[in-house]
Short mmCIF file of C-alpha atoms (C1' of nucleotides) in Angstrom, two decimals:
data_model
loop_
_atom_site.label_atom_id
_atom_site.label_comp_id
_atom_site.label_asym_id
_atom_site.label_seq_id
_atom_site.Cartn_x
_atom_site.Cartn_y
_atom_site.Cartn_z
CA UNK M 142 -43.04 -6.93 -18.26
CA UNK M 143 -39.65 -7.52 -18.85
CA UNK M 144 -37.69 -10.34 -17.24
CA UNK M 145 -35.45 -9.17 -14.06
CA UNK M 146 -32.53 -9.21 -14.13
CA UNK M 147 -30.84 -11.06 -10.72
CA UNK M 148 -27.45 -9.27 -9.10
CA UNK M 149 -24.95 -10.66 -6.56
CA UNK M 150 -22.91 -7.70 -4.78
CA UNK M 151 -19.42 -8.51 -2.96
CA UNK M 152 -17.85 -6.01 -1.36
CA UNK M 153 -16.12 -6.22 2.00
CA UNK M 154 -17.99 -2.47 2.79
CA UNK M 155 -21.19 -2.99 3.75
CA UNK M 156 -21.77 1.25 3.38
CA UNK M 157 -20.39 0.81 -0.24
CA UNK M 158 -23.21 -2.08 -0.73
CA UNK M 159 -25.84 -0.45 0.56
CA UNK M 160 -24.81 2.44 -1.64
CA UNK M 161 -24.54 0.26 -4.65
CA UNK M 162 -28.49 -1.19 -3.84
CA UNK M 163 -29.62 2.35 -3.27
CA UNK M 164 -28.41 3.29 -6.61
CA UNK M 165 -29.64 0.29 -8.05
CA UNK M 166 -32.87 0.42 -6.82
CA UNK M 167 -33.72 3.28 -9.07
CA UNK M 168 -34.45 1.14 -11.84
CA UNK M 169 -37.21 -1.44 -12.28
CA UNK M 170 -35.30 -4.40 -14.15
CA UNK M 171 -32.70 -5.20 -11.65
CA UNK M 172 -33.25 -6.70 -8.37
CA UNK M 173 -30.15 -7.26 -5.98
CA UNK M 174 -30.38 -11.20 -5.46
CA UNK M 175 -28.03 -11.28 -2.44
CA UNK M 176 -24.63 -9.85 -1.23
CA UNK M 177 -20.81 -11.45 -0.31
CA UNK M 178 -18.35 -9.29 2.33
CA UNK M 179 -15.46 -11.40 1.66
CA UNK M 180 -14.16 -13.42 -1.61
CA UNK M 181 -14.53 -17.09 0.27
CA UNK M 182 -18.40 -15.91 0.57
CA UNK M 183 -18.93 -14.95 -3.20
CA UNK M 184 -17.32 -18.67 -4.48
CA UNK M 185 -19.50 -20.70 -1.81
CA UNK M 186 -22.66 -18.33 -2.58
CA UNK M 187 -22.37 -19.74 -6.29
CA UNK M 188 -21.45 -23.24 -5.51
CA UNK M 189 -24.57 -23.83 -3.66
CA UNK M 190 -27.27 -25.41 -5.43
CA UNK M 191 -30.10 -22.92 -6.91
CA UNK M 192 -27.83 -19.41 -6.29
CA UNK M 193 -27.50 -18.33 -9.42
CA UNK M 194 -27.39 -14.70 -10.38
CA UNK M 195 -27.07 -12.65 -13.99
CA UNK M 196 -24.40 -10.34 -13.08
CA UNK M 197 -21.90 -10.18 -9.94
CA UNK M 198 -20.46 -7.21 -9.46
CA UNK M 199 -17.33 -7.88 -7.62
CA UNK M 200 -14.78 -5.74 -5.79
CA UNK M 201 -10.70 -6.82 -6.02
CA UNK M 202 -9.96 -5.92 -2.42
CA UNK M 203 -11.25 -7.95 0.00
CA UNK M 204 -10.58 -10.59 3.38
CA UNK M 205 -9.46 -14.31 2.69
CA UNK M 206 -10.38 -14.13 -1.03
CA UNK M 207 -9.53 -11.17 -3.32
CA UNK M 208 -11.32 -10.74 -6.84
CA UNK M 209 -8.55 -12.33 -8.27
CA UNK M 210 -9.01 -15.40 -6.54
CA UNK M 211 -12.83 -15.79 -7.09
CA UNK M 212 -12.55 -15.26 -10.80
CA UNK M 213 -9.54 -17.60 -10.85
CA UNK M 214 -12.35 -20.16 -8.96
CA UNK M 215 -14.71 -19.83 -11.60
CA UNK M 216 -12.29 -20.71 -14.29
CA UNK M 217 -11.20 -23.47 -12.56
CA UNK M 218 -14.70 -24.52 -11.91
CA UNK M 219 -15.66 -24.09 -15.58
CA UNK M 220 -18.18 -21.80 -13.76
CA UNK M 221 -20.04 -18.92 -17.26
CA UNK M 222 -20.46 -16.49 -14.35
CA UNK M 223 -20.72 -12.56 -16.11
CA UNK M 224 -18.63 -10.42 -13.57
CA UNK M 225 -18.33 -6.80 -13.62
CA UNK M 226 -15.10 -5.85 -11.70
CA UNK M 227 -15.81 -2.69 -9.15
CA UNK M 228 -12.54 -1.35 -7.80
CA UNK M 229 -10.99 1.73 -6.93
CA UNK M 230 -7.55 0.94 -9.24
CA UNK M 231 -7.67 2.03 -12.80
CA UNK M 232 -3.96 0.50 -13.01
CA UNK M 233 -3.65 -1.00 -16.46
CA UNK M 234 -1.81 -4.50 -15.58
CA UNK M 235 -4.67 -5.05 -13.05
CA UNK M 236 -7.53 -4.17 -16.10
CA UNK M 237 -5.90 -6.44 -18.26
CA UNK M 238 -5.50 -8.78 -16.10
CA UNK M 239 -9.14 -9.16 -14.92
CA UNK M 240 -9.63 -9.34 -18.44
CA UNK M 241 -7.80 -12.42 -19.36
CA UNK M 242 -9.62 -13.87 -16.16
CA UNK M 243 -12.78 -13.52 -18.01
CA UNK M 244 -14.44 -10.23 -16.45
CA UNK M 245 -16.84 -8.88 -19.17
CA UNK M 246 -16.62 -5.00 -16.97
CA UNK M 247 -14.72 -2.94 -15.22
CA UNK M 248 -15.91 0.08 -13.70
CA UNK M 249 -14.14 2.48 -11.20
CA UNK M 250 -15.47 3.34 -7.84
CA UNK M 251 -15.29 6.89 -8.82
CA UNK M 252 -17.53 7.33 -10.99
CA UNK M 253 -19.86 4.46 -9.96
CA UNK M 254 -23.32 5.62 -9.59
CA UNK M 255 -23.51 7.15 -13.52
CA UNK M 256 -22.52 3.46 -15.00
CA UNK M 257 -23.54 0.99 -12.65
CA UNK M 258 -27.27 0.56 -14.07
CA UNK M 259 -26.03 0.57 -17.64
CA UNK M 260 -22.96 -1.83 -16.58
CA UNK M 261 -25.46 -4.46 -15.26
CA UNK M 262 -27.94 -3.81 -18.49
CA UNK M 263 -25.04 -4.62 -21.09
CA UNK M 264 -22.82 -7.58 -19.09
CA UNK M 265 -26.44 -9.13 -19.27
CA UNK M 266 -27.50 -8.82 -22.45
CA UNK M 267 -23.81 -10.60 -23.16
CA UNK M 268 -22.24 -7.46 -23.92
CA UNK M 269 -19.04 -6.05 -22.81
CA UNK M 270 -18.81 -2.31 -20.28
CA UNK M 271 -16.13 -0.15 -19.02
CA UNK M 272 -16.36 3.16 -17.27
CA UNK M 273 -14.84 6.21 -19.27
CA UNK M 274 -11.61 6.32 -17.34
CA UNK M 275 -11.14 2.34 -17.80
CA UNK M 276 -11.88 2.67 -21.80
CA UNK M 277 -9.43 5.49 -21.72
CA UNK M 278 -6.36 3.66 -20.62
CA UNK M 279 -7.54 0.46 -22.32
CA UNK M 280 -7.51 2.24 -25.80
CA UNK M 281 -4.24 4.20 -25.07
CA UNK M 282 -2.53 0.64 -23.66
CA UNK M 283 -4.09 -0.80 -27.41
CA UNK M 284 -2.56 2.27 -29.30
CA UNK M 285 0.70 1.83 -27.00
CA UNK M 286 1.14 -1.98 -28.24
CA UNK M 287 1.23 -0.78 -32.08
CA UNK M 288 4.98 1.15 -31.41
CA UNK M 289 6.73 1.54 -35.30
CA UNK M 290 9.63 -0.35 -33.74
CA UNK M 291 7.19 -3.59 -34.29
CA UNK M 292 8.91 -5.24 -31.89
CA UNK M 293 7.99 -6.15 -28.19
CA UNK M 294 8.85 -3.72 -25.56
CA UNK M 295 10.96 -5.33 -22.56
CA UNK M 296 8.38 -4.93 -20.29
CA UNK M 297 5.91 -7.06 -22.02
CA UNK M 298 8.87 -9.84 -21.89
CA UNK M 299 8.98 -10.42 -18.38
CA UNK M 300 10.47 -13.43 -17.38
CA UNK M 301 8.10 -16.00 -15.04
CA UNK M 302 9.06 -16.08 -11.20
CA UNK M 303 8.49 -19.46 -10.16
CA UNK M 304 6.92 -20.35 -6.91
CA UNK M 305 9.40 -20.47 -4.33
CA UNK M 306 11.22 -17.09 -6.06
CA UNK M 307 7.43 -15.54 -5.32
CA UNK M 308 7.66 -16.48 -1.89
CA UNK M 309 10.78 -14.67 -1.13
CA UNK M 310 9.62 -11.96 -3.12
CA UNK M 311 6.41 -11.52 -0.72
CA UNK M 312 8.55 -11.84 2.05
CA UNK M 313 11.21 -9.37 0.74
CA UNK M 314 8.19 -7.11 0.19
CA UNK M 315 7.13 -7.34 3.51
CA UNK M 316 10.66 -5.88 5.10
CA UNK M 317 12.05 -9.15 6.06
CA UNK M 318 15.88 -9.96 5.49
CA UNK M 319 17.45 -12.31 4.54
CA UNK M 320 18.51 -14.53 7.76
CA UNK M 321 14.35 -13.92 8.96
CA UNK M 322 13.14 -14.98 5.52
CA UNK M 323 15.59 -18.46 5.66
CA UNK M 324 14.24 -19.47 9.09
CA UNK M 325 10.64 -18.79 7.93
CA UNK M 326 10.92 -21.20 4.93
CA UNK M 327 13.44 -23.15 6.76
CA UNK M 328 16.16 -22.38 3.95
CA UNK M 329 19.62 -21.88 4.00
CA UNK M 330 20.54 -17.98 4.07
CA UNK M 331 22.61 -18.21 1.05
CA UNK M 332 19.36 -20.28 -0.80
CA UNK M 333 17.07 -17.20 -0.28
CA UNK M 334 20.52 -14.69 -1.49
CA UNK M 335 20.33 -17.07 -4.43
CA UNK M 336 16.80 -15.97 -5.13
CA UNK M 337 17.29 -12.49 -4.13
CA UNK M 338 19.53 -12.47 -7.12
CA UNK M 339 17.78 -14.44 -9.70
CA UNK M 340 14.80 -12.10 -8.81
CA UNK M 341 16.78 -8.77 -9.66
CA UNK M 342 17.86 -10.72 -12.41
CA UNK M 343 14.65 -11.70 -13.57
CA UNK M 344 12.69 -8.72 -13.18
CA UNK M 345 15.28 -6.07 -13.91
CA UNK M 346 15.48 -3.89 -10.93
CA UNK M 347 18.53 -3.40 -9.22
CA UNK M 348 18.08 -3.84 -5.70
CA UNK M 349 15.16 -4.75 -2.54
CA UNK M 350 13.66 -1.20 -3.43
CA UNK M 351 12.67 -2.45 -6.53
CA UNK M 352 11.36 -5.85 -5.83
CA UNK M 353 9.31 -4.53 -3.33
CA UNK M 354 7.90 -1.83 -6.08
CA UNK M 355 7.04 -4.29 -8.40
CA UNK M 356 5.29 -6.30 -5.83
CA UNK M 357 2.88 -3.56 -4.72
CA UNK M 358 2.16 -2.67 -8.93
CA UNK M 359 1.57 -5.72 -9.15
CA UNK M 360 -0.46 -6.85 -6.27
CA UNK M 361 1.69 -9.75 -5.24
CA UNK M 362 1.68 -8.19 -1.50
CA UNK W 189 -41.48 20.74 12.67
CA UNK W 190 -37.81 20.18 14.05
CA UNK W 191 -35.33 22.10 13.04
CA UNK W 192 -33.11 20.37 10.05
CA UNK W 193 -29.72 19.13 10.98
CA UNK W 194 -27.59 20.35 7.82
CA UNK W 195 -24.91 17.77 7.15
CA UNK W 196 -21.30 17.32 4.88
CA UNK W 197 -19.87 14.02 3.81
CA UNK W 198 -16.55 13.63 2.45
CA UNK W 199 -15.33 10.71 1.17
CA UNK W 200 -13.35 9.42 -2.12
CA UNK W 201 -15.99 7.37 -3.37
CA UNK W 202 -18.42 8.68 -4.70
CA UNK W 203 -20.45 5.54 -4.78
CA UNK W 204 -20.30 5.16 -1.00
CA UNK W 205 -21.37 9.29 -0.66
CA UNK W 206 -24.44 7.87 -2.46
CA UNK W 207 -24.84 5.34 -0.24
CA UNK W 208 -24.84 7.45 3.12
CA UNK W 209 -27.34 9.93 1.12
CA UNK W 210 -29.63 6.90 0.74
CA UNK W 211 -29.69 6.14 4.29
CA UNK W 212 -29.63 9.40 5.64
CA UNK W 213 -32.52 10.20 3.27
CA UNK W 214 -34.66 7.71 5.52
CA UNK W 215 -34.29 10.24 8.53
CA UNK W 216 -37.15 13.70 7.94
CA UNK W 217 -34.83 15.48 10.69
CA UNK W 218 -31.20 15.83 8.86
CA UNK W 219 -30.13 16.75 5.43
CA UNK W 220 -27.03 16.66 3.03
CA UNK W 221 -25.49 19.95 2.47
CA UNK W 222 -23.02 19.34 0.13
CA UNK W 223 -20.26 16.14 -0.12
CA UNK W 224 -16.39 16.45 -1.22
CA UNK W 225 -14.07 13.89 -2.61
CA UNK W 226 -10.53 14.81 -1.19
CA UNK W 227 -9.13 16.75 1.87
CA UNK W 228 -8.92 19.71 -0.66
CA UNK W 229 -12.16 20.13 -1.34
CA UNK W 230 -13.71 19.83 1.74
CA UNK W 231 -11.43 22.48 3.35
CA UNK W 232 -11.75 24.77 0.55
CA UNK W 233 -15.93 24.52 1.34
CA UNK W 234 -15.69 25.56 4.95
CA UNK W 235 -13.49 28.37 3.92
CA UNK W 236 -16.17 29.44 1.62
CA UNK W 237 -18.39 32.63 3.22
CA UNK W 238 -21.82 30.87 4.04
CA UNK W 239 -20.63 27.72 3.79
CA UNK W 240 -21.52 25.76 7.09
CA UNK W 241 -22.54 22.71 8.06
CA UNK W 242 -24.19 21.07 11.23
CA UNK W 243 -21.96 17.78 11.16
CA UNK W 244 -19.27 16.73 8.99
CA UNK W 245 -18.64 12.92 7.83
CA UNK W 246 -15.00 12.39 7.17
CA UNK W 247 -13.49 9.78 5.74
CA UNK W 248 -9.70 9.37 6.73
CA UNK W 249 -8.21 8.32 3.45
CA UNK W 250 -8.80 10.67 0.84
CA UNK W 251 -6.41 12.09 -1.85
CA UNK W 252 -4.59 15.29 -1.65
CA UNK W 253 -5.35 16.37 1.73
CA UNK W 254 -6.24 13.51 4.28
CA UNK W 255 -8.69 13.66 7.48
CA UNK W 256 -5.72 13.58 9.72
CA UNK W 257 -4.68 17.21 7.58
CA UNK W 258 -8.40 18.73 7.59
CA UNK W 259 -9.14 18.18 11.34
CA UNK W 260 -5.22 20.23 11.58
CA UNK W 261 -6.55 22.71 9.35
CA UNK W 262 -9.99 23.33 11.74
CA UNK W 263 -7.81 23.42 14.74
CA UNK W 264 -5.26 25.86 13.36
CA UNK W 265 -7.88 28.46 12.05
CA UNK W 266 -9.99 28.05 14.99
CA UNK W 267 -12.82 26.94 13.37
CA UNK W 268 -15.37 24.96 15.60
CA UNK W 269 -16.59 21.98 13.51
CA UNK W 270 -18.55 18.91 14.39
CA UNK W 271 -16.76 16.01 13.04
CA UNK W 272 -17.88 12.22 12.57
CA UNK W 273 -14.77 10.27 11.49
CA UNK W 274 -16.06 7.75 9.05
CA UNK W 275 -13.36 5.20 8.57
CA UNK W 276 -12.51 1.34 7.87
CA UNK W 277 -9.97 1.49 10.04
CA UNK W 278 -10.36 0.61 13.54
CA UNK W 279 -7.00 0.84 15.03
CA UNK W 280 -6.87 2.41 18.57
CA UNK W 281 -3.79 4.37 18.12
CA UNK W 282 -5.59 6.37 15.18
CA UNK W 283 -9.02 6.66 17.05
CA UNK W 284 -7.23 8.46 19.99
CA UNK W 285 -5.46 10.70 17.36
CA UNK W 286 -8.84 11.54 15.99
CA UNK W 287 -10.05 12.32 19.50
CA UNK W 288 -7.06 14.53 19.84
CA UNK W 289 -7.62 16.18 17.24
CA UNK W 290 -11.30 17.18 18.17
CA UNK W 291 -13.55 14.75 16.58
CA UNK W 292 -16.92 14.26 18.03
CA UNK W 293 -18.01 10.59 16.79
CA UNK W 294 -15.99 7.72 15.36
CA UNK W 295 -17.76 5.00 13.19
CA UNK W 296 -16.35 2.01 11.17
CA UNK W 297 -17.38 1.52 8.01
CA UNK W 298 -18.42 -2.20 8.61
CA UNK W 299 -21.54 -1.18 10.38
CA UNK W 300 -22.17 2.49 8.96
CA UNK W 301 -25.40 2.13 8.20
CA UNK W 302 -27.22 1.14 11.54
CA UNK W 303 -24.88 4.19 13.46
CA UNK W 304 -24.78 6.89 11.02
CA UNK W 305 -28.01 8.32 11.57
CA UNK W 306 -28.20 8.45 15.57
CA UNK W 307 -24.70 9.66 15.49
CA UNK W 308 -25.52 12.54 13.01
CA UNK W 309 -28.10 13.92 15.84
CA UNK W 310 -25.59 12.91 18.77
CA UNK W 311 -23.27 14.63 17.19
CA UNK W 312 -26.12 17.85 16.35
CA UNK W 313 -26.33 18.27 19.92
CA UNK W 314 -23.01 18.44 20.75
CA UNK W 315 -22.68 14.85 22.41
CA UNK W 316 -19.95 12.21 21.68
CA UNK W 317 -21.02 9.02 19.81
CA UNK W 318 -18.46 5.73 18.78
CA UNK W 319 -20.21 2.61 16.71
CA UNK W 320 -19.77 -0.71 19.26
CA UNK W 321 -16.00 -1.72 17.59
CA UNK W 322 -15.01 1.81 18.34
CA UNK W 323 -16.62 2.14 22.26
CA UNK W 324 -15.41 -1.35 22.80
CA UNK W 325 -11.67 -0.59 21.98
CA UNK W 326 -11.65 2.38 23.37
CA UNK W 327 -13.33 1.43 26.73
CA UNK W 328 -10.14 -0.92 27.11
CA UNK W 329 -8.04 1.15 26.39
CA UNK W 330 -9.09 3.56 28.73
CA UNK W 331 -9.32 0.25 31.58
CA UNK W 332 -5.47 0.22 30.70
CA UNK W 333 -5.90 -2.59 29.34
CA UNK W 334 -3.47 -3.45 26.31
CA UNK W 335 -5.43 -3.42 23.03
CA UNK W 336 -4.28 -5.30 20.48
CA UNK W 337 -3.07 -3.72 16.91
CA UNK W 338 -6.19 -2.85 14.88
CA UNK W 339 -6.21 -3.08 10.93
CA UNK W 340 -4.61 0.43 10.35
CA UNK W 341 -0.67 -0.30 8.40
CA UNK W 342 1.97 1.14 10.86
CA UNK W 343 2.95 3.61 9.21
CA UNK W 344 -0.54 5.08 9.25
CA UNK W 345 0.04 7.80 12.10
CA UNK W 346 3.25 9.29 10.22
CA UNK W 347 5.75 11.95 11.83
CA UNK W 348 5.29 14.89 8.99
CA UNK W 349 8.84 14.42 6.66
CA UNK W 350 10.71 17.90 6.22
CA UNK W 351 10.99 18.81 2.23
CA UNK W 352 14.84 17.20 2.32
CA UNK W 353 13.63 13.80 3.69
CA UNK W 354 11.32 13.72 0.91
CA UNK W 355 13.36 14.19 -2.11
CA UNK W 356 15.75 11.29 -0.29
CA UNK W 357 12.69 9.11 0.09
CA UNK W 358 12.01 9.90 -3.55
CA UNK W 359 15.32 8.81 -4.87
CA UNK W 360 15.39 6.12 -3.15
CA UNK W 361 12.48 4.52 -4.18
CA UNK W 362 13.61 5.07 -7.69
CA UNK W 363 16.48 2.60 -6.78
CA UNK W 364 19.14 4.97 -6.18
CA UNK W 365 21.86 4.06 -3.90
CA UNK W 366 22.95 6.46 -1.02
CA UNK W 367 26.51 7.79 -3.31
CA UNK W 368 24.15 8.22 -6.27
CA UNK W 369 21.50 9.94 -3.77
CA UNK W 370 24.63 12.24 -2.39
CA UNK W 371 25.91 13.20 -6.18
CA UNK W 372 22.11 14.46 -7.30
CA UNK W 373 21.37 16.30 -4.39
CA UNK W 374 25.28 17.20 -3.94
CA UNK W 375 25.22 16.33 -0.23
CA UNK W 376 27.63 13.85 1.16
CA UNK W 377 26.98 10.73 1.44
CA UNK W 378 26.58 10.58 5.19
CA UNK W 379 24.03 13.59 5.07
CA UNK W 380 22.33 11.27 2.96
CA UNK W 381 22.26 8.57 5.24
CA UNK W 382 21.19 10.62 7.99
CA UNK W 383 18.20 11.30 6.42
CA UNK W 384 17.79 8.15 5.75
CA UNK W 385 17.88 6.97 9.08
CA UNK W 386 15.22 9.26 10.43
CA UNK W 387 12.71 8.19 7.57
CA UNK W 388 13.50 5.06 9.24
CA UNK W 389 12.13 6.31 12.52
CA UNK W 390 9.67 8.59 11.42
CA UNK W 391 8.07 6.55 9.40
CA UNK W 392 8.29 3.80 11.51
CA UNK W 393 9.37 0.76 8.75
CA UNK W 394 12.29 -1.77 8.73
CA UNK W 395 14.08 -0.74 6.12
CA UNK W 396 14.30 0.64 2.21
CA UNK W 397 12.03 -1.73 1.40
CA UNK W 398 9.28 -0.28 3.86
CA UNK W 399 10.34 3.66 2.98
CA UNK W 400 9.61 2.39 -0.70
CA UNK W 401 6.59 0.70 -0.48
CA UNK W 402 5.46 4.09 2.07
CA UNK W 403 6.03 5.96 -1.00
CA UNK W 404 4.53 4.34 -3.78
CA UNK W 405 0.99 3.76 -1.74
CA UNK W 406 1.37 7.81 -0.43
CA UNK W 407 1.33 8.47 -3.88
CA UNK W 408 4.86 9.91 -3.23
CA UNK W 409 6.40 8.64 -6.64
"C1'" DA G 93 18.72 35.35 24.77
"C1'" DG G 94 17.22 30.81 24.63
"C1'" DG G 95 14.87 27.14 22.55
"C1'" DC G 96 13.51 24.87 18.49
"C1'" DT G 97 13.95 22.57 13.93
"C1'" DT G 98 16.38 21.66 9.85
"C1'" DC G 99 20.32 20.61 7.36
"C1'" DT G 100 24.81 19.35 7.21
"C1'" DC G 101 28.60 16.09 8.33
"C1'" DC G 102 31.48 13.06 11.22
"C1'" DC G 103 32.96 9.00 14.30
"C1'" DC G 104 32.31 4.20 15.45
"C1'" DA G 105 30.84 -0.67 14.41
"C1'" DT G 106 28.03 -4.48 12.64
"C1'" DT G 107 24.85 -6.53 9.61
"C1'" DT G 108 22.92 -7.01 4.89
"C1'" DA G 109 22.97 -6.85 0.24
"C1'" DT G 110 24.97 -7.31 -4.07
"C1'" DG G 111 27.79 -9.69 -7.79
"C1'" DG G 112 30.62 -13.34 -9.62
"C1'" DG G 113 31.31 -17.93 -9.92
"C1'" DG G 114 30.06 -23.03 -9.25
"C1'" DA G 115 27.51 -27.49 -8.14
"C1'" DG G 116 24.60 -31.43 -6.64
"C1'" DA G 117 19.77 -33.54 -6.27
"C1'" DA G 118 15.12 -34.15 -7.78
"C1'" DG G 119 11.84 -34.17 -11.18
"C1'" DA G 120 9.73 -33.21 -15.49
"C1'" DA G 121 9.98 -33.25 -20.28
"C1'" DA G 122 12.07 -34.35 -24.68
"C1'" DT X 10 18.63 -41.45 -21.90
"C1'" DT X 11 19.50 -36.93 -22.09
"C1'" DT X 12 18.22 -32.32 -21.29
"C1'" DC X 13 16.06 -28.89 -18.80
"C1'" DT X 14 14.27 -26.46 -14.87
"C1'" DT X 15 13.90 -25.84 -10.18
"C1'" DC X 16 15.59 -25.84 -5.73
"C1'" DT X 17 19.19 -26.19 -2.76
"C1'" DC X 18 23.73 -24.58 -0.99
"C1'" DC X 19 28.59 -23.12 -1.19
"C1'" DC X 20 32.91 -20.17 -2.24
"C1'" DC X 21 34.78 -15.61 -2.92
"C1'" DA X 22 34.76 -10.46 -2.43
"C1'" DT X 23 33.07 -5.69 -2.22
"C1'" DA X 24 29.42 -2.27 -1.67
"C1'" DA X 25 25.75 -0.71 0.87
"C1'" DA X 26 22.72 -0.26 4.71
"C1'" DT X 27 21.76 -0.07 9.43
"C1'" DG X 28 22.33 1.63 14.39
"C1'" DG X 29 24.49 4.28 17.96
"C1'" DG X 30 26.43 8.32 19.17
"C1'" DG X 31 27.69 13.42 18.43
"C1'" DA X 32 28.08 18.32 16.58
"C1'" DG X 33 28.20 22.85 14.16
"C1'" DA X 34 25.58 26.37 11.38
"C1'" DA X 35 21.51 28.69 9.97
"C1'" DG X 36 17.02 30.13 10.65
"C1'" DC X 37 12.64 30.72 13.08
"C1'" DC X 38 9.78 31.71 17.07
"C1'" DT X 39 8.96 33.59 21.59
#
DNA sequence: AGGCTTCTCCCCATTTATGGGGAGAAGAAA
DNA sequence: TTTCTTCTCCCCATAAATGGGGAGAAGCCT
């Protein structure tokens, strides 16, 4: 008999969960060890003493902690956790991203129930898994990166917002104006005009419209 | 033996289908038909000659055609339909314009699982049924009393945009400007901001920022 | 014929946003 | 110490957006 292998689930829809068991109940090796509905849930499930599980398969959506935040956790933590990311985005800054946070798969609600099993299998055995639609735009974004020009498109050189710029950009993104975004961070109006420009600047867009694009693409709001 | 309840599901993930199969599987008495993934789909089903089912599951966001558009589409062509609304969204002002629009049950997806399959055979004999979240908000409402804002964005119950308003609201979340807007579409420039005012309104947001970010999560651009 | 929507454009006014420049204070890094 | 970034705030000016109102023409539906 083969040793089991041990799965956490987070997921803040308990349907999608009981979906995900359901599916994974089919098969013999893997038994779900326990489940998270929001991110905060997933990072103290792991930090108590004795939870440990082989795979966590881990939605980027959800209350008080995204996916973001829990893998950031485990970094911080110098936590070896193998996650496989579940989400509905196939957006290629948010792959990538997950990536460089450590996520070893990435599979699309979409076509969940035909990779799930073999998902768990490989991220266990130490291997790497993405769904077909996730390998697609992760080899075209690897053939995109060799252009003949051999230099490095603009986009890649974005410059970094600091903190207080990313404030006013959330803020901007969430239809406030100037004067209402001042008196929430207790600023002078002219202060948050200062970073309304140095963010257009910055991010080359020319006006709110665009901030406020970039923001959603880039799941800042 | 009963007589089989014969049911639909529609829903964009597939992995959450699955899951309602699973737990509707538990039940002898009721059956899945047939699912669809968008609005589209499940329309173009019913249309189909033999196609029927005894209750539909519908989930509210789904690509191309929504469940606000299907439940139209069933009203207009005076087809008599069943409907469960199977949402995350529990915001009153969306459950009453389900209700309008002839829906039979209303269930969040936080607590799916325990509801679905006594509100499948509610539903099968031609009796209302709402999950707790849903009877409790609505009960107040009905008491007059005021009921707070559920989880549902704003803009979720949109006036329907003519074909102009559209192309405006697509320029100007590509960061056009209203004289740039005006020379494209030759217009003048205060035709242009007429129609930008009643996005405004329709679409119920603050400003630019709000029509863009209405447009980039509709899919719009 | 009357009502309806859509599209077009105008008046008014005020508030915001953009674009250019500069500059001081605090703190970190070299 | 000097340099750099960040954060703060100011001056100037113009362009753009918002908010209120109205109104004519064309087309559709009943």
């Amino acid at each position: 008999m083969r040793k089991k292998i041990y799965v956490h689930v987070a997921d803040d829809h308990k349907i999608l969960i009981e979906g995900i068991i359901a599916v994974i109940n089919t098969d013999k090796d893997i038994e779900i060890n326990d489940y998270s509905l929001t991110g905060k849930e997933v990072i103290d499930w792991f930090d108590k003493k004795g939870n440990k599980a082989d795979v966590l398969i881990l939605d980027i959506t959800m209350p008080i902690l995204d996916g973001f935040e829990v893998l950031k956790h485990f970094n911080k933590n110098n936590i070896k956790q193998n996650v496989i990311i579940l989400s509905s985005y196939d957006d290629i800054k948010i792959v990538q991203e997950m990536l460089s946070l450590g996520c070893k798969g990435y599979i699309t609600k979409n076509n969940a129930g035909e990779h799930i099993v073999n998902a768990i299998k490989a991220v266990a055995k130490g291997e790497q898994y993405f769904s077909n639609d996730i390998q697609s735009i992760l080899l075209k974004s690897f053939a995109g990166q060799h252009v003949p020009n051999g230099d490095a498109p603009d986009n890649f050189l974005k410059e970094t917002l600091t903190e207080r710029e990313l404030e006013v950009l959330k803020l901007i993104s969430k239809q406030y104006n100037s004067p209402e975004i001042a008196d929430k961070l207790s600023l002078g109006i002219s202060t948050v005009d200062s970073h309304r420009k140095n963010l257009l600047r910055k991010l080359k867009v020319k006006n709110s419209v665009g901030l406020a694009i970039y923001a959603v693409k880039n799941k800042i709001i």
